[in-house]
Short mmCIF file of C-alpha atoms in Angstrom, two decimals:
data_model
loop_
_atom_site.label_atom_id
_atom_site.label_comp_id
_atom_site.label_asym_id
_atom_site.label_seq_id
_atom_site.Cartn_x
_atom_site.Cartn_y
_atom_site.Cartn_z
CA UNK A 26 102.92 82.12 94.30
CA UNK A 27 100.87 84.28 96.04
CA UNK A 28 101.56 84.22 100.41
CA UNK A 29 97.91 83.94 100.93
CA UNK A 30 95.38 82.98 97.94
CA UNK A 31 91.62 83.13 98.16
CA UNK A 32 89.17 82.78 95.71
CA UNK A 33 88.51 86.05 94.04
CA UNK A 34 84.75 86.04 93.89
CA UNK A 35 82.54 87.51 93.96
CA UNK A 36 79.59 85.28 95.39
CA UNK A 37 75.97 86.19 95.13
CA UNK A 38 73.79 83.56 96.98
CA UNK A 39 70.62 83.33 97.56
CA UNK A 40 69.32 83.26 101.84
CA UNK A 41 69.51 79.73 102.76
CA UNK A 42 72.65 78.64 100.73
CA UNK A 43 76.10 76.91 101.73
CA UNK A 44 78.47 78.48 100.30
CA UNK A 45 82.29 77.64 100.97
CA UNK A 46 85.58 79.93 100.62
CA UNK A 47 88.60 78.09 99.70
CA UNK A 48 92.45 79.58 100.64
CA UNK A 49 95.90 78.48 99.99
CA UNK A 50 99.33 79.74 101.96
CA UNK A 51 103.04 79.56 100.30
CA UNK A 52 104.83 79.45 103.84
CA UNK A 53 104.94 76.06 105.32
CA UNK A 54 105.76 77.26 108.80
CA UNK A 55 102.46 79.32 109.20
CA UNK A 56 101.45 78.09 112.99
CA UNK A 57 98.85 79.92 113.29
CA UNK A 58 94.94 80.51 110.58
CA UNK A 59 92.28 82.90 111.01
CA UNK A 60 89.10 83.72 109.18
CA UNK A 61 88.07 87.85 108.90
CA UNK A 62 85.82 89.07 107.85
CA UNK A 63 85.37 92.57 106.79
CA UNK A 64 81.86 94.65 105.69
CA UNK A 65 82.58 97.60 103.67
CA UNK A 66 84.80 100.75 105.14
CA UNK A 67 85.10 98.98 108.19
CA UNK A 68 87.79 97.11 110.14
CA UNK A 69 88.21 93.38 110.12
CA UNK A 70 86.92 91.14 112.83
CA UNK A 71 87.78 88.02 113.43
CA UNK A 72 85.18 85.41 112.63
CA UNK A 73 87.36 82.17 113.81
CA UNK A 74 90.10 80.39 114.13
CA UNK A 75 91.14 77.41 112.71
CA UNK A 76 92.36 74.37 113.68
CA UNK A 77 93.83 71.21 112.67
CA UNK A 78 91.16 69.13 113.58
CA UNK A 79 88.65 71.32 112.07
CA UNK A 80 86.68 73.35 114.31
CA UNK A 81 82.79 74.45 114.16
CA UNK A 82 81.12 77.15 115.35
CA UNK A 83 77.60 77.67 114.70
CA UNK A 84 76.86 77.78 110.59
CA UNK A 85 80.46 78.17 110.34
CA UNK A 86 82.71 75.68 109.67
CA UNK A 87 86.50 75.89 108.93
CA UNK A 88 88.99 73.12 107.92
CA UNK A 89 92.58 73.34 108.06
CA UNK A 90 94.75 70.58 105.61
CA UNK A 91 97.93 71.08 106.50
CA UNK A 92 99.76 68.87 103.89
CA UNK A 93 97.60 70.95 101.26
CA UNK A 94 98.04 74.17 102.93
CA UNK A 95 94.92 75.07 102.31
CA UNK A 96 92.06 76.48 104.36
CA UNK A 97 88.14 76.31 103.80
CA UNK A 98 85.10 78.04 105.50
CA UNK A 99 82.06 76.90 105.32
CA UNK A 100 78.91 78.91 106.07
CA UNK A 101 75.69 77.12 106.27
CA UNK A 102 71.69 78.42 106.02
CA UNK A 103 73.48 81.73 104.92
CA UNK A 104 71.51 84.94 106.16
CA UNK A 105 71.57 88.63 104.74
CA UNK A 106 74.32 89.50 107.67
CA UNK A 107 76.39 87.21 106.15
CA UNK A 108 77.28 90.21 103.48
CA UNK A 109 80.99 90.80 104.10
CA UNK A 110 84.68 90.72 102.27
CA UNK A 111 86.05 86.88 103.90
CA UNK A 112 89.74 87.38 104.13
CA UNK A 113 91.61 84.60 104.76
CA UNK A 114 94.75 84.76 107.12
CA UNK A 115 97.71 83.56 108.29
CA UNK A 116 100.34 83.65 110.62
CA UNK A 117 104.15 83.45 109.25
CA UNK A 118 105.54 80.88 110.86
CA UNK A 119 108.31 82.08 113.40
CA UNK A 120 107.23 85.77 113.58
CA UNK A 121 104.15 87.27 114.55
CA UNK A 122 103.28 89.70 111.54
CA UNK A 123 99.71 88.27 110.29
CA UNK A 124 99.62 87.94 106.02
CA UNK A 125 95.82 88.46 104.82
CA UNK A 126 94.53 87.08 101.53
CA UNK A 127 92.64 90.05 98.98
CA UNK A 128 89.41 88.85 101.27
CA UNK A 129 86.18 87.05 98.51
CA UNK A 130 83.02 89.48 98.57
CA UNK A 131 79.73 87.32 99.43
CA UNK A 132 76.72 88.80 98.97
CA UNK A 133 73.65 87.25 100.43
CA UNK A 134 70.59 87.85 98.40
CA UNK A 135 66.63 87.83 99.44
CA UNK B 26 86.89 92.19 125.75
CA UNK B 27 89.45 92.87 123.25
CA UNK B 28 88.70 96.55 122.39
CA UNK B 29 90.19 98.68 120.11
CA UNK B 30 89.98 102.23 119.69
CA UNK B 31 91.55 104.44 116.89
CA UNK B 32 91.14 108.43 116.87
CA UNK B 33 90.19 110.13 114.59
CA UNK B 34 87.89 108.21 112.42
CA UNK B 35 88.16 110.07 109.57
CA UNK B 36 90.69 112.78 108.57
CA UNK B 37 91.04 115.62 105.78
CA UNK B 38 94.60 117.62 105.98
CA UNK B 39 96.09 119.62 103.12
CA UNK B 40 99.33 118.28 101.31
CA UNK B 41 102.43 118.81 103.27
CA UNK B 42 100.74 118.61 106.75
CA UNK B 43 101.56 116.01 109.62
CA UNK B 44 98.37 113.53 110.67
CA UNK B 45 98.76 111.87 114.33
CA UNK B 46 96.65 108.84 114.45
CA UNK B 47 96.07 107.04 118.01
CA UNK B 48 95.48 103.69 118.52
CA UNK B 49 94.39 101.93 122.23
CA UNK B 50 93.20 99.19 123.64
CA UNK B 51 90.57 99.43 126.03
CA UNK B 52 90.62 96.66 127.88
CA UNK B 53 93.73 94.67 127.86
CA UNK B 54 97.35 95.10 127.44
CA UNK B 55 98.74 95.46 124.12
CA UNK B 56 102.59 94.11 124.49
CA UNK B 57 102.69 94.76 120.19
CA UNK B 58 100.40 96.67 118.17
CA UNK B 59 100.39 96.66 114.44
CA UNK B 60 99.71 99.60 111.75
CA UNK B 61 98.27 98.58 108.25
CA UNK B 62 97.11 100.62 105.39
CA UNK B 63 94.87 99.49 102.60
CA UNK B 64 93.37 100.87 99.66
CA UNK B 65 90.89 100.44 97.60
CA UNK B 66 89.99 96.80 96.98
CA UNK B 67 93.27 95.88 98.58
CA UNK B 68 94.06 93.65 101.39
CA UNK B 69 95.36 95.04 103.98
CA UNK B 70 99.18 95.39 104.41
CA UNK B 71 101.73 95.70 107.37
CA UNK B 72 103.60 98.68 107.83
CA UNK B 73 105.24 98.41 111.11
CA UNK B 74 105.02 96.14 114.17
CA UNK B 75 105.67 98.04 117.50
CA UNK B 76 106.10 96.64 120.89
CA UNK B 77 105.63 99.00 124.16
CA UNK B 78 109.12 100.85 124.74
CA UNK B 79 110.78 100.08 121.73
CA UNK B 80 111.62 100.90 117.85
CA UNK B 81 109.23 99.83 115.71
CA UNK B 82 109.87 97.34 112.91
CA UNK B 83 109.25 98.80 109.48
CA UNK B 84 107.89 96.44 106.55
CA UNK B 85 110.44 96.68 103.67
CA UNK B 86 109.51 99.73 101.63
CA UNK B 87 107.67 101.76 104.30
CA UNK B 88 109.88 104.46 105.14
CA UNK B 89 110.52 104.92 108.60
CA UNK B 90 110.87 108.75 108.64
CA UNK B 91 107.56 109.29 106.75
CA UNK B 92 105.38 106.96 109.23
CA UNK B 93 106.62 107.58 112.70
CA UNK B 94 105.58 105.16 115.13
CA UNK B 95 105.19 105.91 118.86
CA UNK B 96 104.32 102.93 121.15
CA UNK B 97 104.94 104.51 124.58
CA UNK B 98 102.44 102.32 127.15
CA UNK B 99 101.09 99.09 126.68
CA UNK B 100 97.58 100.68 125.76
CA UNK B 101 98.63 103.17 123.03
CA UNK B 102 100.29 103.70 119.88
CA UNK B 103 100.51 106.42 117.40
CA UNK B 104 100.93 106.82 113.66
CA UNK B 105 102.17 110.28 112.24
CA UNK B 106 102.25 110.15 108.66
CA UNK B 107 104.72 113.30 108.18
CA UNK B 108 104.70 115.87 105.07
CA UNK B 109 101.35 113.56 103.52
CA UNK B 110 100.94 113.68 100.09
CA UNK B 111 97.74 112.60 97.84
CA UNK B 112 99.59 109.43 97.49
CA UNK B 113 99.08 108.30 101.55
CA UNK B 114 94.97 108.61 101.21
CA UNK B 115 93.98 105.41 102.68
CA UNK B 116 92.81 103.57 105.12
CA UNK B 117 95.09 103.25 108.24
CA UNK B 118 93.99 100.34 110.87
CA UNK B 119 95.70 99.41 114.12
CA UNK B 120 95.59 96.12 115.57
CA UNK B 121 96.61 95.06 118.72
CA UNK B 122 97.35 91.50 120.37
CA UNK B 123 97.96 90.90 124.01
CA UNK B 124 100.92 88.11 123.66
CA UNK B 125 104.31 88.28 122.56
CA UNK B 126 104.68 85.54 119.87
CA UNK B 127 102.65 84.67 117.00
CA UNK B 128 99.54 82.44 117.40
CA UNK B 129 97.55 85.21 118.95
CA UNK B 130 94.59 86.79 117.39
CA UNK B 131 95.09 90.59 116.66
CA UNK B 132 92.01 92.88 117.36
CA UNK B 133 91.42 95.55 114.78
CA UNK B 134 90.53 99.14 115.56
CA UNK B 135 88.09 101.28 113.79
CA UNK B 136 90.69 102.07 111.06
CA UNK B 137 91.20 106.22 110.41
CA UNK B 138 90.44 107.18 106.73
CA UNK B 139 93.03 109.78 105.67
CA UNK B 140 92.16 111.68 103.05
CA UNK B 141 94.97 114.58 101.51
CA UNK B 142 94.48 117.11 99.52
#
């Protein structure tokens, strides 16, 4: 099994659309889950973090099930900035090194 | 906040030839900086993990005397990718995070695209 496992997309949606990225992690002691995101030949920036209780910030919305191990982000009304790689990541437990899933292209379409 | 730098953005050298590739944050102190490389329609993957003043901490199969890693102040690091062949063309990103353990989020530079010839 895979460390970190996202859905391998692609996405096309139109403007306006939920759309929702799913992840899985192997390591049971990840403390710590982020959501990237990454446009294309550029760096990755975090988007959010995410917490147990589920946190919400703006159109985004991010769940954490622990039990699962698995993630989710949620991005309402999308908009044509929404355009990116998603990578889903995670912290390893007792170290510090971050593990990043292969990332799910969305494309938001007019 | 939270700025990272990398220098230079984009690099051509021959095969053979040494690449130095700076990393700094602008605006806070960087106790550990990481290096990554990723290629095409890869995720990105750890290479090393250096904290200020000491050795850095190679991922298993990244070979320590091809990729030396310099981390001598809390707001710089540097990647030399000795004797580069074809093979190292990629994309090499530094992060940087202000705290010690894990938890904290890391804040990417512009990433330096290495291209060798």
């Amino acid at each position: 099994r895979k460390e970190v496992e996202q859905d391998p997309g692609p996405f096309n949606v139109p403007e306006g659309a939920t759309v929702a990225f799913n992840c899985t992690y192997s390591n049971s002691a990840s403390q710590s889950f982020f959501w990237y995101r990454q446009d294309c030949r550029k760096e990755p920036k975090l988007l959010m973090s995410v917490y147990s209780s589920g946190n919400e910030d703006g159109r985004f919305t991010a769940q954490l099930n622990r039990a699962s191990q698995y993630i989710s982000l949620l991005i309402r009304d999308s908009k044509l900035s929404d355009s990116a790689t998603y990578l889903c990541v995670v912290n390893g437990g007792s170290n510090y090194k971050l593990t990043f899933g292969k990332g799910t292209l969305l494309t938001v379409n007019p | 906040g939270a700025v990272v730098s990398q220098h230079p953005s984009r690099v051509i050298c021959k095969s053979g030839t040494s690449v130095k590739i700076e990393c700094r944050s602008l605006d806070f102190q960087a106790t550990t900086m990481f290096w990554y490389r990723q290629f095409p329609k890869q995720s990105l993957m750890l290479m090393a993990t250096s904290n200020e003043g000491s050795k850095a901490t190679y991922e298993q199969g990244v070979e320590k005397d091809k990729f030396l890693i310099n981390h001598a102040s809390l707001t710089l690091s540097t990647l030399t990718v000795t004797s580069a062949h074809p093979e190292d063309s990629s994309f090499y990103i530094c992060s940087a995070s202000s705290g010690l353990a894990g938890g904290h989020e890391q804040y990417f530079g512009p990433g330096t695209r290495l291209t060798v010839t």
